[in-house]
Amino acid sequence: MKRSTRMNTVLQVTSADEEKAAQLFKQINDRLKSEQNKLLQLQSYQMEYHQQVREGRAFSVQQLQQMSQFIGKLGEAIEQQQAQVVRVTEQMQQLRQSWISARGRTLSITQLQENYLAEEQRWENQQEQKEIDELVNNRSARAIHNKP
């Protein structure tokens, strides 16, 4: 079996690994977008409540305390969500690097297989040329021996 043919199996494995890495990267990228949207939503809520307090609407002391506590809880939720965005971003960076590595392996195997194919083609061409040369030499030798 030719080396280029044997490389098909290796190429299939590396391609499958690359595809899996790409899918994981896409999933984490989608998750990051979702986490960022949650963060933006929390920040938007916080701004709305801050705006209500600044506008100085007529609130009772109890309502202001409750609103202040709620804004504080929103602040905590925002901090937690920011930490979550950072964690997911780090995971995404790792999965991106895994995908890049897998892609590199696939490209390397593809290049190696192409090199093997080119080498095999050169060898076949040389063999073919040798056969042609032998046929020509044999005909020439027969023609010389058959001359009267």
CSV table of C-alpha atoms in Angstrom, one decimal:
chain,number,residue,atom,x,y,z
A,1,MET,CA,0.0,0.0,0.0
A,2,LYS,CA,1.3,3.4,-0.9
A,3,ARG,CA,2.3,5.9,1.8
A,4,SER,CA,-0.1,8.5,0.5
A,5,THR,CA,-3.0,6.0,0.8
A,6,ARG,CA,-2.0,5.0,4.3
A,7,MET,CA,-2.1,8.7,5.2
A,8,ASN,CA,-5.9,8.8,4.5
A,9,THR,CA,-6.7,7.2,7.8
A,10,VAL,CA,-4.4,9.7,9.7
A,11,LEU,CA,-6.0,12.6,7.8
A,12,GLN,CA,-9.5,11.4,8.6
A,13,VAL,CA,-8.6,11.3,12.3
A,14,THR,CA,-7.0,14.7,12.3
A,15,SER,CA,-9.9,16.2,10.3
A,16,ALA,CA,-12.4,14.7,12.8
A,17,ASP,CA,-10.4,16.2,15.7
A,18,GLU,CA,-10.3,19.6,14.0
A,19,GLU,CA,-14.0,19.5,13.3
A,20,LYS,CA,-14.7,18.6,17.0
A,21,ALA,CA,-12.5,21.4,18.2
A,22,ALA,CA,-14.2,23.9,15.8
A,23,GLN,CA,-17.6,22.8,17.1
A,24,LEU,CA,-16.5,23.3,20.7
A,25,PHE,CA,-15.1,26.7,19.9
A,26,LYS,CA,-18.3,27.7,18.2
A,27,GLN,CA,-20.3,26.5,21.2
A,28,ILE,CA,-18.2,28.5,23.7
A,29,ASN,CA,-18.3,31.5,21.5
A,30,ASP,CA,-22.1,31.3,21.5
A,31,ARG,CA,-22.1,30.9,25.3
A,32,LEU,CA,-19.8,33.9,25.7
A,33,LYS,CA,-22.2,36.1,23.7
A,34,SER,CA,-25.1,34.9,25.9
A,35,GLU,CA,-23.1,35.6,29.1
A,36,GLN,CA,-22.2,39.1,27.7
A,37,ASN,CA,-25.9,39.7,26.9
A,38,LYS,CA,-26.8,38.8,30.5
A,39,LEU,CA,-24.2,41.2,31.8
A,40,LEU,CA,-25.5,44.0,29.6
A,41,GLN,CA,-29.1,43.3,30.7
A,42,LEU,CA,-28.1,43.5,34.4
A,43,GLN,CA,-26.2,46.7,33.8
A,44,SER,CA,-29.2,48.2,32.0
A,45,TYR,CA,-31.4,47.3,34.9
A,46,GLN,CA,-29.0,48.9,37.3
A,47,MET,CA,-28.9,52.1,35.3
A,48,GLU,CA,-32.7,52.2,35.2
A,49,TYR,CA,-32.9,52.0,38.9
A,50,HIS,CA,-30.2,54.6,39.4
A,51,GLN,CA,-32.0,56.9,37.1
A,52,GLN,CA,-35.2,56.5,39.1
A,53,VAL,CA,-33.4,57.4,42.3
A,54,ARG,CA,-31.7,60.4,40.7
A,55,GLU,CA,-34.9,61.7,39.3
A,56,GLY,CA,-36.0,62.1,42.9
A,57,ARG,CA,-39.4,60.7,42.6
A,58,ALA,CA,-41.4,60.7,45.7
A,59,PHE,CA,-40.3,57.6,47.5
A,60,SER,CA,-40.8,56.7,51.1
A,61,VAL,CA,-37.8,56.0,53.2
A,62,GLN,CA,-38.7,52.3,53.2
A,63,GLN,CA,-38.9,52.3,49.4
A,64,LEU,CA,-35.6,54.1,49.1
A,65,GLN,CA,-34.0,51.5,51.4
A,66,GLN,CA,-35.5,48.6,49.4
A,67,MET,CA,-34.4,50.2,46.1
A,68,SER,CA,-30.9,50.8,47.5
A,69,GLN,CA,-30.7,47.1,48.6
A,70,PHE,CA,-32.0,46.0,45.2
A,71,ILE,CA,-29.4,48.2,43.4
A,72,GLY,CA,-26.7,46.7,45.7
A,73,LYS,CA,-27.9,43.1,44.8
A,74,LEU,CA,-27.8,44.1,41.2
A,75,GLY,CA,-24.2,45.3,41.7
A,76,GLU,CA,-23.3,42.0,43.2
A,77,ALA,CA,-25.0,40.1,40.3
A,78,ILE,CA,-23.1,42.3,37.8
A,79,GLU,CA,-19.8,41.5,39.5
A,80,GLN,CA,-20.6,37.8,39.4
A,81,GLN,CA,-21.7,38.0,35.8
A,82,GLN,CA,-18.5,39.9,34.9
A,83,ALA,CA,-16.5,37.1,36.6
A,84,GLN,CA,-18.5,34.6,34.6
A,85,VAL,CA,-17.7,36.4,31.3
A,86,VAL,CA,-14.0,36.4,32.2
A,87,ARG,CA,-14.2,32.6,32.9
A,88,VAL,CA,-16.0,31.9,29.7
A,89,THR,CA,-13.6,34.1,27.8
A,90,GLU,CA,-10.6,32.2,29.2
A,91,GLN,CA,-12.3,28.9,28.2
A,92,MET,CA,-12.9,30.3,24.7
A,93,GLN,CA,-9.2,31.3,24.4
A,94,GLN,CA,-8.2,27.7,25.3
A,95,LEU,CA,-10.6,26.1,22.9
A,96,ARG,CA,-9.5,28.6,20.2
A,97,GLN,CA,-5.9,27.5,20.7
A,98,SER,CA,-7.0,23.8,20.6
A,99,TRP,CA,-8.8,24.4,17.4
A,100,ILE,CA,-5.8,26.2,15.9
A,101,SER,CA,-3.5,23.3,16.9
A,102,ALA,CA,-5.9,20.8,15.4
A,103,ARG,CA,-6.1,22.8,12.2
A,104,GLY,CA,-2.3,22.9,12.1
A,105,ARG,CA,-2.1,19.1,12.4
A,106,THR,CA,-4.6,18.6,9.7
A,107,LEU,CA,-2.7,21.0,7.4
A,108,SER,CA,0.6,19.2,8.2
A,109,ILE,CA,-0.9,15.8,7.4
A,110,THR,CA,-2.4,17.1,4.2
A,111,GLN,CA,0.9,18.6,3.1
A,112,LEU,CA,2.7,15.4,4.0
A,113,GLN,CA,0.2,13.4,2.0
A,114,GLU,CA,0.6,15.8,-1.0
A,115,ASN,CA,4.4,15.4,-0.8
A,116,TYR,CA,4.0,11.6,-0.7
A,117,LEU,CA,1.7,11.8,-3.8
A,118,ALA,CA,4.2,13.9,-5.7
A,119,GLU,CA,7.0,11.6,-4.7
A,120,GLU,CA,5.0,8.6,-5.9
A,121,GLN,CA,4.1,10.3,-9.1
A,122,ARG,CA,7.8,11.1,-9.8
A,123,TRP,CA,8.7,7.4,-9.1
A,124,GLU,CA,6.0,6.2,-11.4
A,125,ASN,CA,7.1,8.6,-14.1
A,126,GLN,CA,10.7,7.3,-13.7
A,127,GLN,CA,9.6,3.7,-13.9
A,128,GLU,CA,7.5,4.5,-17.0
A,129,GLN,CA,10.5,6.2,-18.6
A,130,LYS,CA,12.8,3.2,-17.8
A,131,GLU,CA,10.3,0.9,-19.4
A,132,ILE,CA,10.1,3.1,-22.5
A,133,ASP,CA,13.9,3.3,-22.6
A,134,GLU,CA,14.2,-0.5,-22.3
A,135,LEU,CA,11.6,-1.0,-25.1
A,136,VAL,CA,13.5,1.4,-27.4
A,137,ASN,CA,16.8,-0.2,-26.6
A,138,ASN,CA,15.4,-3.7,-27.2
A,139,ARG,CA,13.9,-2.6,-30.5
A,140,SER,CA,17.2,-1.0,-31.5
A,141,ALA,CA,19.2,-4.1,-30.5
A,142,ARG,CA,16.8,-6.3,-32.5
A,143,ALA,CA,17.0,-4.1,-35.5
A,144,ILE,CA,20.8,-4.2,-35.4
A,145,HIS,CA,20.9,-8.0,-35.0
A,146,ASN,CA,18.3,-8.5,-37.7
A,147,LYS,CA,20.1,-6.4,-40.4
A,148,PRO,CA,21.4,-8.5,-43.3
